[in-house]
Short mmCIF file of C-alpha atoms and ligand atoms in Angstrom, two decimals:
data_model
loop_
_atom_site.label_atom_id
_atom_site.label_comp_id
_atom_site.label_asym_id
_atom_site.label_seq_id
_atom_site.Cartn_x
_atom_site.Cartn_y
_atom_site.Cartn_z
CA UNK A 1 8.68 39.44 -36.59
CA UNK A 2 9.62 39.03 -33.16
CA UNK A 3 12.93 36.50 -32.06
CA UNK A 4 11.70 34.38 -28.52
CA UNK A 5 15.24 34.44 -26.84
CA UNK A 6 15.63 32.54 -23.52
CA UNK A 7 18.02 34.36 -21.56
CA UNK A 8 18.28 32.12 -18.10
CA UNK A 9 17.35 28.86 -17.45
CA UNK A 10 17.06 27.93 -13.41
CA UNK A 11 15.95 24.70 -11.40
CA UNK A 12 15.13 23.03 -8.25
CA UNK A 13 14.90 19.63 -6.78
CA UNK A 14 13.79 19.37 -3.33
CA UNK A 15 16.38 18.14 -0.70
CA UNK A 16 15.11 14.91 0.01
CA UNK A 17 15.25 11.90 -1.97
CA UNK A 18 13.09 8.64 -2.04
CA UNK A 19 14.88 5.93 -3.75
CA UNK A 20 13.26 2.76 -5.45
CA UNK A 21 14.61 0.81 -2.11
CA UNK A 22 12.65 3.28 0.48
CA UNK A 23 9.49 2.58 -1.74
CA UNK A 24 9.87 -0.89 -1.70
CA UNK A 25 8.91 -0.49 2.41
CA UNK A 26 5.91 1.23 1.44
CA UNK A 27 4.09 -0.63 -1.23
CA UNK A 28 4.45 -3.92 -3.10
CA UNK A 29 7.46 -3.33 -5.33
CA UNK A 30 11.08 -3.92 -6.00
CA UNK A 31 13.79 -1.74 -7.46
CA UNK A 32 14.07 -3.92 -10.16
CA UNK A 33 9.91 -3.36 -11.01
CA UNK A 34 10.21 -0.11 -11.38
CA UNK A 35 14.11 0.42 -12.91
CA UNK A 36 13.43 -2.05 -15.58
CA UNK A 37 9.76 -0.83 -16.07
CA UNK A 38 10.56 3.07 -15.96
CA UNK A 39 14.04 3.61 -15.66
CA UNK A 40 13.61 5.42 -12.38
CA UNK A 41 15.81 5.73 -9.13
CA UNK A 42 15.10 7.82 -7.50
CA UNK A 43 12.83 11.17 -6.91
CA UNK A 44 12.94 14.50 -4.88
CA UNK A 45 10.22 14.68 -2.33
CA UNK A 46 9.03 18.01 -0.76
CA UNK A 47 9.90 18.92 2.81
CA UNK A 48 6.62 19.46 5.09
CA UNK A 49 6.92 23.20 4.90
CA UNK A 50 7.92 22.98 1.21
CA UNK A 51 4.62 24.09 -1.79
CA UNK A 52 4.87 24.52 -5.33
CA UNK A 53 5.83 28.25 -5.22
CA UNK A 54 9.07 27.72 -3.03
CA UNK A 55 10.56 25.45 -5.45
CA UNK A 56 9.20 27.99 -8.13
CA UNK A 57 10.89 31.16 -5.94
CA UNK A 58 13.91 28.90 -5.81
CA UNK A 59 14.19 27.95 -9.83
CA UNK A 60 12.77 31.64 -10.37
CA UNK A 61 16.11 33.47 -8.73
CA UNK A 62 18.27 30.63 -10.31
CA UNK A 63 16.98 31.71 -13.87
CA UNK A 64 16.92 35.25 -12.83
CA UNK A 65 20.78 34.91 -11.77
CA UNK A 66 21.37 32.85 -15.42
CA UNK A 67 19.86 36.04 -17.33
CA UNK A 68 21.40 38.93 -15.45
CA UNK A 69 18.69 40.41 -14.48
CA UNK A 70 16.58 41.84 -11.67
CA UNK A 71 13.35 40.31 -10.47
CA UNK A 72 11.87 44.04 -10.80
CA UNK A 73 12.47 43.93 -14.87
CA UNK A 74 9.89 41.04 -15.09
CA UNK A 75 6.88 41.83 -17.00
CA UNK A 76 4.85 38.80 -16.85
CA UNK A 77 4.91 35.80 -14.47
CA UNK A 78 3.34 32.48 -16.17
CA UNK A 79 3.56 29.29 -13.95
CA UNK A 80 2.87 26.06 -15.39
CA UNK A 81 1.12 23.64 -12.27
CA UNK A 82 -1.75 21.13 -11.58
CA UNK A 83 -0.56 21.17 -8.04
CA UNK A 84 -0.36 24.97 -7.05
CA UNK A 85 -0.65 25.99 -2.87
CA UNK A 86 -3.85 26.82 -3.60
CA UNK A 87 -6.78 27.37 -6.40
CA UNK A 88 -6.52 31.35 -4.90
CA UNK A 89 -4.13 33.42 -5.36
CA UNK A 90 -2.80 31.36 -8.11
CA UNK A 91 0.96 29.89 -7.78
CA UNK A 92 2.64 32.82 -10.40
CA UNK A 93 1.01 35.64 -8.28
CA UNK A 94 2.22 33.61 -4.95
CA UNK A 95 5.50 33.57 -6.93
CA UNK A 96 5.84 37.29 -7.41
CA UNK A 97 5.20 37.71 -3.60
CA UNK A 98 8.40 35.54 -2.53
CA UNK A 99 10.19 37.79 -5.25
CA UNK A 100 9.05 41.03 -3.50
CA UNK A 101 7.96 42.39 -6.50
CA UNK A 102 4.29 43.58 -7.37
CA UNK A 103 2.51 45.16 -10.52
CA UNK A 104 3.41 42.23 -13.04
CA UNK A 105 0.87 40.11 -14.90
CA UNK A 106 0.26 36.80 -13.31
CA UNK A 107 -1.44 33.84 -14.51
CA UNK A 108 -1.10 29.91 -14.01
CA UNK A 109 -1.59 27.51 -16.96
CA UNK A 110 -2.93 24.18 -16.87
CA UNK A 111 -1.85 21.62 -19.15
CA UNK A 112 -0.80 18.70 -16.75
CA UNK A 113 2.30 17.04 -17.76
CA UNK A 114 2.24 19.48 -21.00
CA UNK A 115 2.28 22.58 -18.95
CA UNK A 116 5.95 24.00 -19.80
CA UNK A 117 5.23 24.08 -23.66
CA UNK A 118 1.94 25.39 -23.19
CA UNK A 119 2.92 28.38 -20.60
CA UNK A 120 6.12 28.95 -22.82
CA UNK A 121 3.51 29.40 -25.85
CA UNK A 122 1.13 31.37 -23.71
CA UNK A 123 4.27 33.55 -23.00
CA UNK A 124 5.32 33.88 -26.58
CA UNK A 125 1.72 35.39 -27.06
CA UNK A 126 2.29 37.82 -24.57
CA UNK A 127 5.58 39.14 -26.11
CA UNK A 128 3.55 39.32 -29.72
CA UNK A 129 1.44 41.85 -28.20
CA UNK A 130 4.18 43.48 -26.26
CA UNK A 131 7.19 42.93 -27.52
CA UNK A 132 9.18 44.72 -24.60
CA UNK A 133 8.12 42.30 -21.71
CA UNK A 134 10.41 39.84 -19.92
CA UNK A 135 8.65 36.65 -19.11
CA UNK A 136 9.17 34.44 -15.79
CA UNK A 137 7.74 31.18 -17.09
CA UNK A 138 8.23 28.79 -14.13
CA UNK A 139 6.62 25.42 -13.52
CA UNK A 140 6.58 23.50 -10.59
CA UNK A 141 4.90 20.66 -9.09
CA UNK A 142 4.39 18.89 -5.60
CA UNK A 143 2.57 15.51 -7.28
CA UNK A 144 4.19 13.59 -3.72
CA UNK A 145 1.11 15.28 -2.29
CA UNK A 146 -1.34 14.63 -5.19
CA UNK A 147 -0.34 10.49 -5.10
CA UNK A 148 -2.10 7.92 -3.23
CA UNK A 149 0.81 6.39 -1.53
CA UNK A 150 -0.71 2.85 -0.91
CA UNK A 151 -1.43 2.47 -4.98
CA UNK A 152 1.82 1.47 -6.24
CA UNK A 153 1.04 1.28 -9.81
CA UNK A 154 1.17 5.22 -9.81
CA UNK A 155 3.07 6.62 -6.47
CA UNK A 156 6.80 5.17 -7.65
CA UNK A 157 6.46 7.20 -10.60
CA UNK A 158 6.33 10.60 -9.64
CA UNK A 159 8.47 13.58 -8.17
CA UNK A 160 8.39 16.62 -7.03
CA UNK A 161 10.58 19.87 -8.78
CA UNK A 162 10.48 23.19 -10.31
CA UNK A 163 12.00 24.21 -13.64
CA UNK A 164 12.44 28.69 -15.44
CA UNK A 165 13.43 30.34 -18.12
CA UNK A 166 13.07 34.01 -18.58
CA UNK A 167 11.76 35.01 -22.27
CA UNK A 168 12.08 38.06 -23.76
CA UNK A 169 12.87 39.48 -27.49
CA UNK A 170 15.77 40.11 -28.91
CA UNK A 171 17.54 40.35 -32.35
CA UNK A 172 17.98 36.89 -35.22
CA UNK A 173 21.51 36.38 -33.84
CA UNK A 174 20.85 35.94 -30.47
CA UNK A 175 20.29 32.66 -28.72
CA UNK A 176 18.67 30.47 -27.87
CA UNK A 177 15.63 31.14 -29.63
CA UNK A 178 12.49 29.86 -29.75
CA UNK A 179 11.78 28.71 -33.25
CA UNK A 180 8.10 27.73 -33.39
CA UNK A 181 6.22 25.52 -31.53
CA UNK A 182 2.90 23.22 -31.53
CA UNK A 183 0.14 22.40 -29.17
CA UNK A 184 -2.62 20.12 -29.33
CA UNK A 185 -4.94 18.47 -26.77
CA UNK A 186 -7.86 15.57 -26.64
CA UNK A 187 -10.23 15.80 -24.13
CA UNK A 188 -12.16 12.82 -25.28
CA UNK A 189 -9.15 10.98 -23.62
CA UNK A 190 -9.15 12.69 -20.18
CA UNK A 191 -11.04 9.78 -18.49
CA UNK A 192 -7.62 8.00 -18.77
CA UNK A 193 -5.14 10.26 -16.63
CA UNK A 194 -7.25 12.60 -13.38
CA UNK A 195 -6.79 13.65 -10.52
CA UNK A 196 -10.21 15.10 -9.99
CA UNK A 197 -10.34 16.05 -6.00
CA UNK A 198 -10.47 19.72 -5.59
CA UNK A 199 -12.46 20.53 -8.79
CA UNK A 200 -16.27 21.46 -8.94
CA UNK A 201 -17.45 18.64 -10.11
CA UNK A 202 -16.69 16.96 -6.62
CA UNK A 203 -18.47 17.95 -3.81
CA UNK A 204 -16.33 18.19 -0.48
CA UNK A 205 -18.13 18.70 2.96
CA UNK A 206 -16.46 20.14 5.86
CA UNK A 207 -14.38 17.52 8.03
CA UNK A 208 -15.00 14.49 5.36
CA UNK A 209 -11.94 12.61 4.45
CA UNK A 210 -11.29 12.63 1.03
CA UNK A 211 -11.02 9.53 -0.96
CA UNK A 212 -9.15 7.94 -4.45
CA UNK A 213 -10.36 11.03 -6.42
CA UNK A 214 -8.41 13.20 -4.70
CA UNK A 215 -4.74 11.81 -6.24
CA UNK A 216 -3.58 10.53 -9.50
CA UNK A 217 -5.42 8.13 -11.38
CA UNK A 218 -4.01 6.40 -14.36
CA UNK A 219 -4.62 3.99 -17.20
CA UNK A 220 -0.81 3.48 -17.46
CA UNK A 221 -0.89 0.96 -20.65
CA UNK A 222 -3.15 3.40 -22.74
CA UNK A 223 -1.49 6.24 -21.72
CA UNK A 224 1.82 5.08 -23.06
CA UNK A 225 0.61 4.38 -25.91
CA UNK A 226 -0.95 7.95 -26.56
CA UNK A 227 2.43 9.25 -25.12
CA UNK A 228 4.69 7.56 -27.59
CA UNK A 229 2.32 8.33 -31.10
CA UNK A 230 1.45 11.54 -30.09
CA UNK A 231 4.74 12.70 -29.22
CA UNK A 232 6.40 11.38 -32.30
CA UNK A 233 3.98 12.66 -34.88
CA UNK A 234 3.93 16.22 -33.44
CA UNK A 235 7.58 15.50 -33.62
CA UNK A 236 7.37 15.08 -37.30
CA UNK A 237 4.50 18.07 -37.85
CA UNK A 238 6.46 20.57 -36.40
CA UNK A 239 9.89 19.53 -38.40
CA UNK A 240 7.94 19.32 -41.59
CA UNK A 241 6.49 23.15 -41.18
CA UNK A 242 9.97 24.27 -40.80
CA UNK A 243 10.98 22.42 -43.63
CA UNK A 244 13.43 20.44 -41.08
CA UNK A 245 13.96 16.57 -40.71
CA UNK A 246 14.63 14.44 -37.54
CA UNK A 247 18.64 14.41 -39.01
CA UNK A 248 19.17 18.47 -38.24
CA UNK A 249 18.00 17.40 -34.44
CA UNK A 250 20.95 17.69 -32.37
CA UNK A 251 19.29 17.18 -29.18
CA UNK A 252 15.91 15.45 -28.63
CA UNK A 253 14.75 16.53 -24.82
CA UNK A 254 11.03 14.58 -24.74
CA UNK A 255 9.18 14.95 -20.90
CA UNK A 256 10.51 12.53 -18.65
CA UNK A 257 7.68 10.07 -17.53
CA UNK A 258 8.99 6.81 -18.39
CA UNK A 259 11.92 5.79 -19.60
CA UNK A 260 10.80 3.50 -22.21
CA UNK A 261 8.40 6.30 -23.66
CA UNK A 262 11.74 8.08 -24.07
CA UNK A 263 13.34 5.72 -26.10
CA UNK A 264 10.33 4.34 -28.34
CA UNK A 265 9.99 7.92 -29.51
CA UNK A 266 13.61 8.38 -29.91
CA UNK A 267 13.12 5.43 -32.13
CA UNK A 268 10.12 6.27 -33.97
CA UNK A 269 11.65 9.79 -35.06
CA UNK A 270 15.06 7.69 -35.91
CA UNK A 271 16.83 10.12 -33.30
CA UNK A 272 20.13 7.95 -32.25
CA UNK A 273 20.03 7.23 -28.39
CA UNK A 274 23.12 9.77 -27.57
CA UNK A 275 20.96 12.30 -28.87
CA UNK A 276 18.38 12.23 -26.54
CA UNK A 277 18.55 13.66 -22.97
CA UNK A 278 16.97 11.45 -20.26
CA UNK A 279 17.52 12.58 -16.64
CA UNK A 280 14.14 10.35 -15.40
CA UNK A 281 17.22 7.99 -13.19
CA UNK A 282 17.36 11.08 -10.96
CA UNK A 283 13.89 12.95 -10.73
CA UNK A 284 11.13 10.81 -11.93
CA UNK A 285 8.34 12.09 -14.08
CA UNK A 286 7.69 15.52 -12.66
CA UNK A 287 5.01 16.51 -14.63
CA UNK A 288 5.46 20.61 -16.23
CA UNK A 289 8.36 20.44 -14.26
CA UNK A 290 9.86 17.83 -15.98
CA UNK A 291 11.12 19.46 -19.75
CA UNK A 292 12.77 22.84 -17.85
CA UNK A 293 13.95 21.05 -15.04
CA UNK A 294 16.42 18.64 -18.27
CA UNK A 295 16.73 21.45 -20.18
CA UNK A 296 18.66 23.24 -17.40
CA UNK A 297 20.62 20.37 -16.75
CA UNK A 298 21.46 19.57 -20.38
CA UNK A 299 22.68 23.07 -21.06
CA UNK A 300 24.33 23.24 -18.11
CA UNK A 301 26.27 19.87 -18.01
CA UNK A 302 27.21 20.98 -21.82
CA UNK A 303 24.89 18.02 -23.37
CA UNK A 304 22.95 21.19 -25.38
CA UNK A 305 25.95 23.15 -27.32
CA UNK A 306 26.16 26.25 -28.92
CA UNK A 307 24.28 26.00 -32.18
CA UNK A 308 22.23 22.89 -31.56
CA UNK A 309 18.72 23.18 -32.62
CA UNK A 310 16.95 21.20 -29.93
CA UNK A 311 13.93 19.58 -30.37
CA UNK A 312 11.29 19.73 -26.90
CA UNK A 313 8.21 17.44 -26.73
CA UNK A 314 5.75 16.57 -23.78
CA UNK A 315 2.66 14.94 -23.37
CA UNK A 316 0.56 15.09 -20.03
CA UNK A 317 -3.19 14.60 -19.03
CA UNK A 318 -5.77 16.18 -21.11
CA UNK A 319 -4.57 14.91 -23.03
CA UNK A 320 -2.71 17.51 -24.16
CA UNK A 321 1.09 17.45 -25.90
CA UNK A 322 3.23 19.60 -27.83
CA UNK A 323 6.77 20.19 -29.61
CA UNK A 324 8.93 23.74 -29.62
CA UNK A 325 12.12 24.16 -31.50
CA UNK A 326 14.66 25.80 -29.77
CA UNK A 327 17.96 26.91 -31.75
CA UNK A 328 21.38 27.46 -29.43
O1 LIG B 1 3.36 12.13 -17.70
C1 LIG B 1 2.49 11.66 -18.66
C2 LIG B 1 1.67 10.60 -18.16
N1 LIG B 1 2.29 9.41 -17.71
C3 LIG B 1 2.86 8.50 -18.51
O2 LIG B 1 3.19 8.76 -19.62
C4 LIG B 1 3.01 7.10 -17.96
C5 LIG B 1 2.59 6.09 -18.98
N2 LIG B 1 2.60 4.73 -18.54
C6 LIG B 1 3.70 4.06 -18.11
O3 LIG B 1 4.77 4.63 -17.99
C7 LIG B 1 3.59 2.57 -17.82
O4 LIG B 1 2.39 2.09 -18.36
C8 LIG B 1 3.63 2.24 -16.29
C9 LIG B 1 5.04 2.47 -15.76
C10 LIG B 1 2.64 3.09 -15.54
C11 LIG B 1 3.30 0.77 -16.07
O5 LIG B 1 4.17 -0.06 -16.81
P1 LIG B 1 3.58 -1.25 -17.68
O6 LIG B 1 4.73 -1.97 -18.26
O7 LIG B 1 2.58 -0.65 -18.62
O8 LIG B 1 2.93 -2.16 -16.58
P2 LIG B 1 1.40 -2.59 -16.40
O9 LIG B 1 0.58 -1.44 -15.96
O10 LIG B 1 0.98 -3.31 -17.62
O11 LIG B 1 1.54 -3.61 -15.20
C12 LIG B 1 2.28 -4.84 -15.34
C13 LIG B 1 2.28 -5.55 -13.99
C14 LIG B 1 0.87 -5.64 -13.37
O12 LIG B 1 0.78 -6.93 -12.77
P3 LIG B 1 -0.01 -8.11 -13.50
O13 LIG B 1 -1.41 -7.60 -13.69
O14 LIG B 1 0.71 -8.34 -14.78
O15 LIG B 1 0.11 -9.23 -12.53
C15 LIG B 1 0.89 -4.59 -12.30
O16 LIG B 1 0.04 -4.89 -11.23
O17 LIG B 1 3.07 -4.81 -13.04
C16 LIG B 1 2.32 -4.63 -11.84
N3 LIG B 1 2.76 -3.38 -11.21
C17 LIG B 1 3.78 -3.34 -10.33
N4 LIG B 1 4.58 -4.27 -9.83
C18 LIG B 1 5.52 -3.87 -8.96
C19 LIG B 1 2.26 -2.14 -11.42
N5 LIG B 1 2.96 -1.26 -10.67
C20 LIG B 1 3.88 -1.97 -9.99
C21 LIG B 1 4.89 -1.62 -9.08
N6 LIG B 1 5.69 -2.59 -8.60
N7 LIG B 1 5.11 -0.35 -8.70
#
């Protein structure tokens, strides 16, 4: 039996910020439209040098510092991204370049907004097999580039960031500890959230301009729908095979894409409203990034205690979702 422990926790926000009132000079919208609609701000955009593996480096050495440990101990590098530099090298083995390190397994993982849970899973298979690695998992996203910025029903929404943790095992007292977690994904819904330029499906010629496919398309109104019901029920699935019930929650930390998401499944898994951790004001929905980037925060600002058992949950295109119990 082998104990998940997360040993550092890092993040990064890029250092420019768009607030709801600079948007409002580039599409047809109003800070009021989107606060009382989303609960957003404000996001971090990326500088024009800035891709997705310097905010990973950056969140990387942050969780590196949290753990104690060297950037040579790592094992494994798994980076959660729809938005790495490039489709080759992949972002992790980018990652491990900036690090100056070389030798470790690298791999990205796709699970759009889902992709923290499902490279923290991927990582808990690796340690199954071999118990002794230590585990970058590291997700970061540059969506300001993947957004068409003239369609305002989906470019106030988004943000860019980068969220760690380093897992490795350890021994039943140590913490925090990854309890169990559970994925799931629907591709029959895919049609409603793509971004589909880049992919083989779409043929690019050489000095064509690219057009809608190429950014974030969304059914928004479906979408939050599948977001709140299939957030909550995992919710309740992974509770009930622990034999747990939404009252030994302490802290509820559910992706940050909307605001109102955040509260009707707060409501649904009758988790009161102080329980829940919502940091959306500030970043935005920043897809994998999103769940690492609050859980750093929430530990760090002293929201997550000592012997909380914390309750994760995302849901992204796919669609694909997911829940992991974590226990301070
Ligand atoms: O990360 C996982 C994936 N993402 C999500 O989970 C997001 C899920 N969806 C949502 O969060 C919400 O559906 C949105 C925030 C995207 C939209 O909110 P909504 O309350 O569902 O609005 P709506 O799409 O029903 O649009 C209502 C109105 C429309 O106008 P009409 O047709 O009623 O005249 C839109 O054109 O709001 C209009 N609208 C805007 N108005 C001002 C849409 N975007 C904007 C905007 N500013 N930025």
């Amino acid at each position: 039996m082998i104990n998940f422990i997360i040993r550092g926790f890092g993040r990064y926000a890029p250092e420019k910020v768009l607030t709801n009132t600079d948007l409002e000079k580039i599409v047809d919208t109003s800070d009021e439209w989107i606060t009382t609609r989303t609960g957003i701000k404000e996001r971090h955009v990326v500088a024009d040098d800035q891709a997705a593996s310097d905010m990973a480096f950056e969140s990387a050495k942050m969780a590196l510092a949290d753990a104690g440990m060297d950037a040579s101990e790592l094992t494994h590098i798994v980076c959660g991204t729809f938005t790495p530099d490039s489709m080759i090298p992949s972002c992790a083995c980018i990652v491990q370049e900036k690090l100056g390190i070389s030798g470790q397994a690298c791999v990205d993982v796709q699970a759009a907004c889902s992709g923290f849970l499902y490279a923290l899973q991927t990582a808990r298979g690796y340690l199954m097999l071999e118990p002794d690695a230590k585990i970058l998992v590291v997700t970061s996203e540059v969506i300001s580039r993947r957004v068409n910025w003239e369609d305002r029903t989906t470019c106030v929404l988004f943000g860019d960031a980068s969220g760690a943790v380093i897992l490795t095992s350890g021994t039943e007292e140590e913490s925090p500890r990854v309890l169990d977690s559970m994925l799931a994904a629907d591709g029959k819904l895919g049609n409603l959230l793509t971004v589909h330029g880049g992919g083989s499906a779409y043929t690019y010629k050489l000095g064509e301009p690219v057009g809608e496919e190429f950014f974030v398309q969304m059914a928004g109104r479906d979408v939050f729908k599948h977001a709140v019901r299939s957030m909550s029920s995992i919710c309740n699935d992974l509770l009930e095979r622990n034999g747990l019930t939404t009252t030994d929650v302490d802290v509820l930390l559910p992706h940050q894409a909307n605001y109102r998401i955040i509260d009707a499944v707060g409501r649904k898994l009758e988790i009161p409203e102080e329980k829940v951790f919502c940091n959306i004001h500030k970043y935005g929905n920043t897809s994998a990034a999103s769940v690492p980037l609050a859980l750093s925060e929430a530990v760090e600002s002293g929201f997550i205690k000592d012997g909380d058992l914390v309750l994760l949950t995302t849901f992204g295109g796919g669609f694909t979702w997911g829940a992991t119990l974590v226990q301070f």
